[in-house]
Each structure stands twice: as C-alpha cells, then as structure tokens.
mmCIF file of C-alpha atoms and ligand atoms in Angstrom:
data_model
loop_
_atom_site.group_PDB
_atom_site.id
_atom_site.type_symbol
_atom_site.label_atom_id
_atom_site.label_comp_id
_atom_site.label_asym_id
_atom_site.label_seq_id
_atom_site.Cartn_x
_atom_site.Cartn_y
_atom_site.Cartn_z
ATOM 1 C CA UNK W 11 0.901 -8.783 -20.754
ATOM 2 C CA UNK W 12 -1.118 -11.406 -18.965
ATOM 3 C CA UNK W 13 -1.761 -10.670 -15.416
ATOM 4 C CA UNK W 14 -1.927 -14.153 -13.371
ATOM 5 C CA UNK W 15 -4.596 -14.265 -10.704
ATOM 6 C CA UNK W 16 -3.635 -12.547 -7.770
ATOM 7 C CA UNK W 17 -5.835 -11.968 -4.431
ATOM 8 C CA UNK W 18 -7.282 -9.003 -4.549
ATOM 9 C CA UNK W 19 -5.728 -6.754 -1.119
ATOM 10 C CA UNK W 20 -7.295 -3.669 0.117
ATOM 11 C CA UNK W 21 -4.780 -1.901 2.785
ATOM 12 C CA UNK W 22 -6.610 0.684 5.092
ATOM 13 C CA UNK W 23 -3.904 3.667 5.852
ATOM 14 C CA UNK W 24 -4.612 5.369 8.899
ATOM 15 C CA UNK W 25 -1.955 7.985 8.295
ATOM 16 C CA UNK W 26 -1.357 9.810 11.253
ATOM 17 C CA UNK W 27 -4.565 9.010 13.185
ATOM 18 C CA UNK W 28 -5.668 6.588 15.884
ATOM 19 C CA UNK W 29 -2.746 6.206 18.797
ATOM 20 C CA UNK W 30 -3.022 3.226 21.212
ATOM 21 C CA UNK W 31 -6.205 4.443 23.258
ATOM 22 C CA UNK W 32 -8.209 4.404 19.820
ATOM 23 C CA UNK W 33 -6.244 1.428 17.950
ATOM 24 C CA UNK W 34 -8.044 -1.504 19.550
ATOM 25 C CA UNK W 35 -11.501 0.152 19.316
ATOM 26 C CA UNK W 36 -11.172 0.104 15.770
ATOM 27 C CA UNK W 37 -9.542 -3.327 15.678
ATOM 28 C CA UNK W 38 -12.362 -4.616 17.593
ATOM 29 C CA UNK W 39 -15.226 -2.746 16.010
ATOM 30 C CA UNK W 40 -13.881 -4.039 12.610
ATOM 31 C CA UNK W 41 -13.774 -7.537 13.629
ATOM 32 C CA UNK W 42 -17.699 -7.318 15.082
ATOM 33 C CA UNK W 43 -19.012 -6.690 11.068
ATOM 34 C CA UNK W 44 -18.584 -9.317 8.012
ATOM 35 C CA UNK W 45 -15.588 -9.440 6.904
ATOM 36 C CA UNK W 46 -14.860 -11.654 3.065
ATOM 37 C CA UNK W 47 -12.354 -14.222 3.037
ATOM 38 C CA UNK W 48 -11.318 -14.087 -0.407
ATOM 39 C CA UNK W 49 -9.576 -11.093 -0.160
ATOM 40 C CA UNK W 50 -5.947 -9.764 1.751
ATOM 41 C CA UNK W 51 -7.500 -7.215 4.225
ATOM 42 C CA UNK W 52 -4.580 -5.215 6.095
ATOM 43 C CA UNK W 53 -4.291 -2.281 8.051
ATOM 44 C CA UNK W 54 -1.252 0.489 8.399
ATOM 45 C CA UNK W 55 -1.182 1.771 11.485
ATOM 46 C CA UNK W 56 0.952 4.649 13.198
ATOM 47 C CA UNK W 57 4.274 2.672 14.872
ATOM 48 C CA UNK W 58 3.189 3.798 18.176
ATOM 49 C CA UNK W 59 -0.152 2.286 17.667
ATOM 50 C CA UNK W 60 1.367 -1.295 16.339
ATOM 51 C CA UNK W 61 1.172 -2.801 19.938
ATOM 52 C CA UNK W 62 -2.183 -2.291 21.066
ATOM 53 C CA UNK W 63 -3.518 -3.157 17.518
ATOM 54 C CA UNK W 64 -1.377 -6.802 18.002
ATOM 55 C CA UNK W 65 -3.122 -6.886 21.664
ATOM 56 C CA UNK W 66 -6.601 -6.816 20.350
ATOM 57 C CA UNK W 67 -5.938 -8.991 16.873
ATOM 58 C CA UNK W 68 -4.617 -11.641 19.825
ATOM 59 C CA UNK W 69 -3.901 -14.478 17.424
ATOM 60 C CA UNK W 70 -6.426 -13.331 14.659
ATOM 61 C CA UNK W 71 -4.859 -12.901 11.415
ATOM 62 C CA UNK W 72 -7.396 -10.484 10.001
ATOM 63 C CA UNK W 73 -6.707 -7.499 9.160
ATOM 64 C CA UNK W 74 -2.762 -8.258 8.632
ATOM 65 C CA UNK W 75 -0.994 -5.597 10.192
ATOM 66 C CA UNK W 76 0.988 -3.019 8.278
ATOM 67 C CA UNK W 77 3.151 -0.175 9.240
ATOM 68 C CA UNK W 78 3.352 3.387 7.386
ATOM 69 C CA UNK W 79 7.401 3.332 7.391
ATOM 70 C CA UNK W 80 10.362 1.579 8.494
ATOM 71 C CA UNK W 81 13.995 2.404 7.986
ATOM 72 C CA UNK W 82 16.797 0.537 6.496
ATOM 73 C CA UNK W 83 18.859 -0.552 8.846
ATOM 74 C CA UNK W 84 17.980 -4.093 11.514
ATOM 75 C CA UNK W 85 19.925 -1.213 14.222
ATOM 76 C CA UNK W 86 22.253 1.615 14.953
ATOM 77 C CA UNK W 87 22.489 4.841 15.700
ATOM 78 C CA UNK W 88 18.968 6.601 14.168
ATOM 79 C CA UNK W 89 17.569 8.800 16.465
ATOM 80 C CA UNK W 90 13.615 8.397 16.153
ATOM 81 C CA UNK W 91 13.528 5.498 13.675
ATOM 82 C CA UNK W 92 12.124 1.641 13.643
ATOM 83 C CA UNK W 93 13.670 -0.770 12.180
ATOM 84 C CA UNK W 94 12.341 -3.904 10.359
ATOM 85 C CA UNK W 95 13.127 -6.427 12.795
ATOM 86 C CA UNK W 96 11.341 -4.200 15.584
ATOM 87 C CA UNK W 97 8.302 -4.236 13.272
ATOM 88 C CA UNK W 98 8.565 -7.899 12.996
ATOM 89 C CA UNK W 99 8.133 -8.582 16.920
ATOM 90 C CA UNK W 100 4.215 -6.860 16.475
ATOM 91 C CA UNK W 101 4.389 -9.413 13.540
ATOM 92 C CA UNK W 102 4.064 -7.055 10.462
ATOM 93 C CA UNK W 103 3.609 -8.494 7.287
ATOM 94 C CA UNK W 104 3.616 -5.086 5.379
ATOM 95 C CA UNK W 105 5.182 -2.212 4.790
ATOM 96 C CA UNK W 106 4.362 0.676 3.034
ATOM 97 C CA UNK W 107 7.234 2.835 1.386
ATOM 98 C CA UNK W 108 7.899 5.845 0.365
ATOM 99 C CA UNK W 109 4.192 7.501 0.372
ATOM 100 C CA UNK W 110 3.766 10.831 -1.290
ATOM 101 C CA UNK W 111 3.259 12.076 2.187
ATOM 102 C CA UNK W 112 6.764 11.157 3.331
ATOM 103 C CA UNK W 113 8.080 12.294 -0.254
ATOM 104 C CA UNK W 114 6.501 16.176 0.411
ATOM 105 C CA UNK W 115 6.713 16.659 4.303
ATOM 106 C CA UNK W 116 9.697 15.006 4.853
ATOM 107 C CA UNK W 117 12.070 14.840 1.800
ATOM 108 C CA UNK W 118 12.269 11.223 0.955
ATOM 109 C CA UNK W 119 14.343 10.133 -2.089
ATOM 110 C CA UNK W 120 13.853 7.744 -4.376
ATOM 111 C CA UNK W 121 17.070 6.042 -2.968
ATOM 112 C CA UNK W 122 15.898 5.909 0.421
ATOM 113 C CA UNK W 123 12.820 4.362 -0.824
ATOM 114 C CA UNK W 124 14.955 1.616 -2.430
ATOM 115 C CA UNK W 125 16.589 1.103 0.903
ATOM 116 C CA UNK W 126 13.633 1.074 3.047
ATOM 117 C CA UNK W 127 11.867 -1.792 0.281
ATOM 118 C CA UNK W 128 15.134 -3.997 0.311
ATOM 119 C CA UNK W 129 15.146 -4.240 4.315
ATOM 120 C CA UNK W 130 11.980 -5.188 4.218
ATOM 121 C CA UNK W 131 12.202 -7.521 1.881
ATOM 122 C CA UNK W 132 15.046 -9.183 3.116
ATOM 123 C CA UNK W 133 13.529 -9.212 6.451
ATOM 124 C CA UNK W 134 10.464 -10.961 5.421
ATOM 125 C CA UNK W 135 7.686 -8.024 5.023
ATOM 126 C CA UNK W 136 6.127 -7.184 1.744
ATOM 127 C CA UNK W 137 7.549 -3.812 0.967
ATOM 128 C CA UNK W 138 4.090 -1.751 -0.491
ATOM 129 C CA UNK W 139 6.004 0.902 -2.441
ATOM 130 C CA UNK W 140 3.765 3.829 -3.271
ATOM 131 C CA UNK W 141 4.841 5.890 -6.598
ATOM 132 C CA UNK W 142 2.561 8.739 -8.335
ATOM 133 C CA UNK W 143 2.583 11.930 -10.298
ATOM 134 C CA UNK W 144 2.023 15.307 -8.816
ATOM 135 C CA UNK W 145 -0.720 17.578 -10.388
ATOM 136 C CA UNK W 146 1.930 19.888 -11.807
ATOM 137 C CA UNK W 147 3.253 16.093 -13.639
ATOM 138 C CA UNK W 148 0.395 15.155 -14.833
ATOM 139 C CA UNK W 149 -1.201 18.269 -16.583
ATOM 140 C CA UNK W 150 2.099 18.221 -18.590
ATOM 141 C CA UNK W 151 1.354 14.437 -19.124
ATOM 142 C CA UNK W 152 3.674 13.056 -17.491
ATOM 143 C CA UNK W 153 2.560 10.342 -16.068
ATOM 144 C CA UNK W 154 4.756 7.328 -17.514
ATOM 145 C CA UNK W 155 7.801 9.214 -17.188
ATOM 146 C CA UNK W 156 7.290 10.075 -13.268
ATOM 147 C CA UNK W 157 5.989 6.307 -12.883
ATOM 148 C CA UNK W 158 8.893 4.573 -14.647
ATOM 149 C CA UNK W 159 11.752 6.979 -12.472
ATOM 150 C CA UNK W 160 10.085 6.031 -9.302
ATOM 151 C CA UNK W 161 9.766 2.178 -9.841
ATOM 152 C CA UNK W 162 13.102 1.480 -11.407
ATOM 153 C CA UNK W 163 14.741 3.155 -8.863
ATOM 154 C CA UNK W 164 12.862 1.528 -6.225
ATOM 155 C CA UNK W 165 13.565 -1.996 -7.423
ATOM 156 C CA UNK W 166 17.282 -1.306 -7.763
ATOM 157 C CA UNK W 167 18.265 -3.782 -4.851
ATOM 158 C CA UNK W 168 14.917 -5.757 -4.626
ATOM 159 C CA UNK W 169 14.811 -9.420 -5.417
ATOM 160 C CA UNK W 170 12.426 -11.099 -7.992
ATOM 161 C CA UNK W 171 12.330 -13.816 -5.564
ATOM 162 C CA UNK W 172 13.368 -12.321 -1.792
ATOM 163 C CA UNK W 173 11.674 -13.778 0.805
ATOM 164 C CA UNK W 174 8.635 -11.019 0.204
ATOM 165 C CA UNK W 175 6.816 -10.304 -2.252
ATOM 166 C CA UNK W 176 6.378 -6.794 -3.102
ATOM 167 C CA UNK W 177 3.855 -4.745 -3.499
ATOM 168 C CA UNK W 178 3.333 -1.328 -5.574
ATOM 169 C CA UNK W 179 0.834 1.181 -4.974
ATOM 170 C CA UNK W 180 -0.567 3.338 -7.827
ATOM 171 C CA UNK W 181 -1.213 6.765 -6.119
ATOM 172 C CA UNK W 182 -1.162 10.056 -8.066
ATOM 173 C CA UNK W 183 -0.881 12.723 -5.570
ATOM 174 C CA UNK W 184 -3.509 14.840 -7.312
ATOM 175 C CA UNK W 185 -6.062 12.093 -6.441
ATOM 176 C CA UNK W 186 -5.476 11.498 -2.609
ATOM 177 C CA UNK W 187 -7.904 13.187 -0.199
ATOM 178 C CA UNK W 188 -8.804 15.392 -2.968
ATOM 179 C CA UNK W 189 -12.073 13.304 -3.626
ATOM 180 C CA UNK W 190 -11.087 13.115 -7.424
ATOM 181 C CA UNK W 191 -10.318 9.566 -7.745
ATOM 182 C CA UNK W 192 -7.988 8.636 -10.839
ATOM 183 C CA UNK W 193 -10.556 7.048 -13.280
ATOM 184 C CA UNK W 194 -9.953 3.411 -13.578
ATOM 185 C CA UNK W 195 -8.885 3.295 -16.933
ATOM 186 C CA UNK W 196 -6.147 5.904 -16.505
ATOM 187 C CA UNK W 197 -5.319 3.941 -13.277
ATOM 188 C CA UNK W 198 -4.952 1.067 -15.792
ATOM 189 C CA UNK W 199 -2.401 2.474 -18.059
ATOM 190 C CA UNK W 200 -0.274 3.468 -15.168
ATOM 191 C CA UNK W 201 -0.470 0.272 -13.737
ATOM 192 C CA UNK W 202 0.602 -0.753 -16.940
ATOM 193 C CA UNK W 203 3.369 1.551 -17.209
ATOM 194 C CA UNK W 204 4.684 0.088 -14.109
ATOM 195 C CA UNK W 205 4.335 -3.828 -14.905
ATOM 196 C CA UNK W 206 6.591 -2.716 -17.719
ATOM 197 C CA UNK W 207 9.651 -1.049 -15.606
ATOM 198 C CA UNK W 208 9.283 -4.178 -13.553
ATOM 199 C CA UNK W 209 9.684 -6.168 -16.626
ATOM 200 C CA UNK W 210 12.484 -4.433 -17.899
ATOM 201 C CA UNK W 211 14.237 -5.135 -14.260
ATOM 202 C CA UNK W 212 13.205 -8.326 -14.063
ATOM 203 C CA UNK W 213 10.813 -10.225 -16.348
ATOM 204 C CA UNK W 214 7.305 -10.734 -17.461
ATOM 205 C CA UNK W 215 6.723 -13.477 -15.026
ATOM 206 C CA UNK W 216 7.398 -11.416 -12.180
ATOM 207 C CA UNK W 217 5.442 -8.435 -14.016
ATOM 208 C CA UNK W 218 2.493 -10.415 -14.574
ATOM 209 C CA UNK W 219 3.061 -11.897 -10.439
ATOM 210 C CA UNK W 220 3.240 -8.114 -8.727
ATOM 211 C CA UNK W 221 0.179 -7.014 -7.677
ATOM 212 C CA UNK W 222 0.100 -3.226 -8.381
ATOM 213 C CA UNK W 223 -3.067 -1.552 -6.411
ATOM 214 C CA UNK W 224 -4.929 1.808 -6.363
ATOM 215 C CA UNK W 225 -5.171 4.533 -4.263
ATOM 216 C CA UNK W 226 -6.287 7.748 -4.154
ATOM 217 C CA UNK W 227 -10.228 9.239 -2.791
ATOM 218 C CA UNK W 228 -11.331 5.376 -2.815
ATOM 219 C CA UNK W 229 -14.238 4.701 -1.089
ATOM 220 C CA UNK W 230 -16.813 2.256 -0.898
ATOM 221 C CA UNK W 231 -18.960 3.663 -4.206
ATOM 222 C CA UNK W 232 -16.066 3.422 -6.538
ATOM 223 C CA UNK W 233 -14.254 0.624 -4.815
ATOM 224 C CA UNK W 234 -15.882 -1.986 -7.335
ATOM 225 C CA UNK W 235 -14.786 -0.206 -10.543
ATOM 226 C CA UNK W 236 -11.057 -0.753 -9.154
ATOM 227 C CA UNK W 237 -10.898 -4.414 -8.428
ATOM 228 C CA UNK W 238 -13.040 -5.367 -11.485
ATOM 229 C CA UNK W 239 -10.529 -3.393 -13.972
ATOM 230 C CA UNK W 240 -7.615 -5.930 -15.256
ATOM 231 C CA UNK W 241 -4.484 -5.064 -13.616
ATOM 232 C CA UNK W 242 -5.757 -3.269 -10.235
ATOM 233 C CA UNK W 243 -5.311 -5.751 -7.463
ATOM 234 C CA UNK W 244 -6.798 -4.099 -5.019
ATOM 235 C CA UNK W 245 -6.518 -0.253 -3.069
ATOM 236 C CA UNK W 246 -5.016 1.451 -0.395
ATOM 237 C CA UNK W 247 -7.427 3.534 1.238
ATOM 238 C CA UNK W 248 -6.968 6.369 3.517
ATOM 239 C CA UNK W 249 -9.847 8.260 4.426
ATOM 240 C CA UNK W 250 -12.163 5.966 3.800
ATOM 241 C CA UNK W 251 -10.435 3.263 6.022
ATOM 242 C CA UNK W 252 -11.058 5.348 9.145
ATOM 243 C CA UNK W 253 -14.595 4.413 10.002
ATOM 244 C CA UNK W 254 -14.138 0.189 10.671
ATOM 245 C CA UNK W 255 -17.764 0.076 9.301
ATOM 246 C CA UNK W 256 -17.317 1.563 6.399
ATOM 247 C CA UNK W 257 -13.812 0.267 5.445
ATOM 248 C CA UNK W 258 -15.396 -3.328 6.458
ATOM 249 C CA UNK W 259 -18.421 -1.813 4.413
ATOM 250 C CA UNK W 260 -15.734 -1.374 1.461
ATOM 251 C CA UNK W 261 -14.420 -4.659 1.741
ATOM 252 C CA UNK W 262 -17.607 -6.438 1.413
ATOM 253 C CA UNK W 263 -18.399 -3.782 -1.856
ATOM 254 C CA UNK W 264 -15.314 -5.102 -3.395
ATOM 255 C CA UNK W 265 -15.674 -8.937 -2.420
ATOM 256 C CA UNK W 266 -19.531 -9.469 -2.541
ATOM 257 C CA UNK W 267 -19.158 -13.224 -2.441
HETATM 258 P P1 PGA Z 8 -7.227 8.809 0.447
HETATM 259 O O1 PGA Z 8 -5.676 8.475 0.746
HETATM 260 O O2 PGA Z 8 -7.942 7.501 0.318
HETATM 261 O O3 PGA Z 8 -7.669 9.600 1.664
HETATM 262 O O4 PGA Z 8 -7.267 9.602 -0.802
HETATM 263 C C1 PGA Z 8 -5.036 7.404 0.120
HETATM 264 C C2 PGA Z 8 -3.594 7.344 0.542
HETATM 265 O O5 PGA Z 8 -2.922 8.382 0.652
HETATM 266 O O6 PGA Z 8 -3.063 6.249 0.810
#
C-alpha cells in the first residue's frame, strides 16, 4: 500500500486533568514557546475545561481543540452527556473515541464507538477512534485479530467521504502510561493491519488517505522514531502532553524544520 502524504498531527490528551482554573495557563504557556507550522497540533481537553481553553485560544487556531468524548445523539434525554453540536459551539474540530480508558472504566462497546464516530462525522468533527490490544491479547499474539474487530466495527456507519475525515489511533493498552512504548516497527504492522480493514470497508484510496497515529508512553525522546516510520502520522500523547513545554518541546522534536 502506498501511503499519500499526510500532515503529520500530534494530539496532546489531558485525560482527566486540568479543569478551567488550570486550562488557560496551559493554553497560554504553550502558545509563549515555538511552536512548527508544518504539523496539526491539537489538544483534548476535559468537556468542562473546553470553554476556558476557547477563551484563551481567542481566535488562534493553534492547538485545534479536541474533546476526550462525545455522545451520539445532537439532544435528548442523556443525563450527564455532550453532544456534538454542543462541542461544536467551543469550535471542536476533534474527537477522540472510544479510548481504552472509556473501554475498561466505563464499559464502552465497540457499537457505541461506531455511534459516537458517525455523529461526529456527520457533524463536522474528525472522529479520532482509538483501538488497541490488551497485554493479555497481545502475549497470545493477537494483535491483528483485536485490531481488525475494533476498526471494522467502528467504521460500520462512517463515510469514506463525510464531511470529516477520520482519524485512528494506534494504542495498545499495554503501552500507555506504562513507559514501554510499542516499538515502531510493531506500531507499523498494526498500522498496517488497520489500513487493511479500512480497505476492505472502503478502498485503498481512502486506506492510503487515513492517517492512523501512535500512542502509547510517547514522549519527546522517542517522538522522532514515530513520525519518521512510513505509516505513523503522528501520536497522541498523554503524559507527556501535560507539561506545555515539553509537549511544545515534543512538537518541535518531531517537526525540526
Ligand atoms: P501516555 O497515554 O502517553 O501517557 O502513555 C497515551 C494515551 O492514553 O492517549
């Protein structure tokens, strides 16, 4: 398969850290330090925290804002959840879905997952659908087999061309906070493994057009040997993304330009 050129995107994940006293200090520290241009930088903040990070951006478009979740439904009766189109008024532009996090601690399926991406991407935000093995998975080498499950059920009721784009997020669950980063050759073959279930949905083109990202224990010393291997477009970064110095640290690692 022939990846095309797509901009490389690292997405800081705050998980559940930083409410609205702390959000702007970090938006603002981050903008003070050199920040690349030739890369997608984005950060996924906590839904309470969306507003005060939009009050400090002001009209600044870097970093895009993401949230952590969003349900699938514009409205209705669901106690304690946010919909799309409430995400859109802080103007998200991306979404992440279906972390390992939210899989564990709070029992979400692989169909809710394909809910959540389709509102988004009907909505207009980039759905950034996060699939990975367990460590139980992947000692019995399962790898491919958990990978292609989780994709082709999350594409079920996405679009090839919906109004987003969508993004998927390579994240074995043995690898995240554990400080054992997924080499990035193995984190090639399951990126591979996943541009073929979108293939098989849809086609090469749009295989070879999804950018597929890393995540797990990246940091700004192994950042580079991500976005230099074919087929990782980028990372999602949690721990690492929660000092704006060193995340903008990370960013200028992986775009030295
Ligand atoms: P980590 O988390 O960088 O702290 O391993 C990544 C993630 O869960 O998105």
């Amino acid at each position: 398969m022939e990846i095309g050129f797509m901009k490389t995107i690292l997405i800081a994940n705050w998980k559940m850290h930083y409410g609205p006293m702390k959000a702007g200090g970090w938006i603002r520290a981050f903008r003070r330090e050199r920040l690349p241009k030739d890369l997608d930088i984005v950060v996924a903040v906590p839904h309470v925290s969306l507003a005060a990070a939009r009050a400090s951006l002001g009209r600044a478009s870097i970093p895009a804002l993401a949230a952590q979740d969003s349900f699938w439904t514009a409205d209705g009766a669901y106690t304690g959840e946010i919909s799309p189109a409430m995400l859109l008024e802080f103007g998200v532009q991306y979404s992440l879905v279906g972390h390992s996090e939210r899989r564990i601690y709070l029992g979400e399926t692989d169909e809710m997952v394909a809910k959540k991406a389709a509102a988004l991407q009907a909505a207009g935000i980039a759905p950034v659908i996060c699939v990975g093995e367990n460590e139980a998975q992947y000692k019995k080498g399962e790898m491919a087999k958990v990978l292609k499950a989780q994709v082709t059920a999350a594409i079920a009721n996405l679009k090839p061309d919906g109004k987003s784009a969508m993004i998927f997020a390579y994240e074995p669950v043995w690898a995240i906070g554990t400080g054992k980063a997924c080499p990035p050759q193995a984190a090639k073959e399951a990126h591979e493994v996943i541009r073929s279930a979108i293939q098989k949905k849809f086609n090469s083109n749009v295989a070879e057009h999804t950018r597929v990202i890393y995540g797990g224990s990246v940091d700004a010393n192994n950042i580079n040997e991500y976005v230099t291997t074919t087929g990782v477009n980028g990372a999602l970064v949690g721990g690492a993304s929660l000092d704006p110095r060193a995340f903008a640290l990370l960013c200028r690692t992986a775009n030295p330009a």
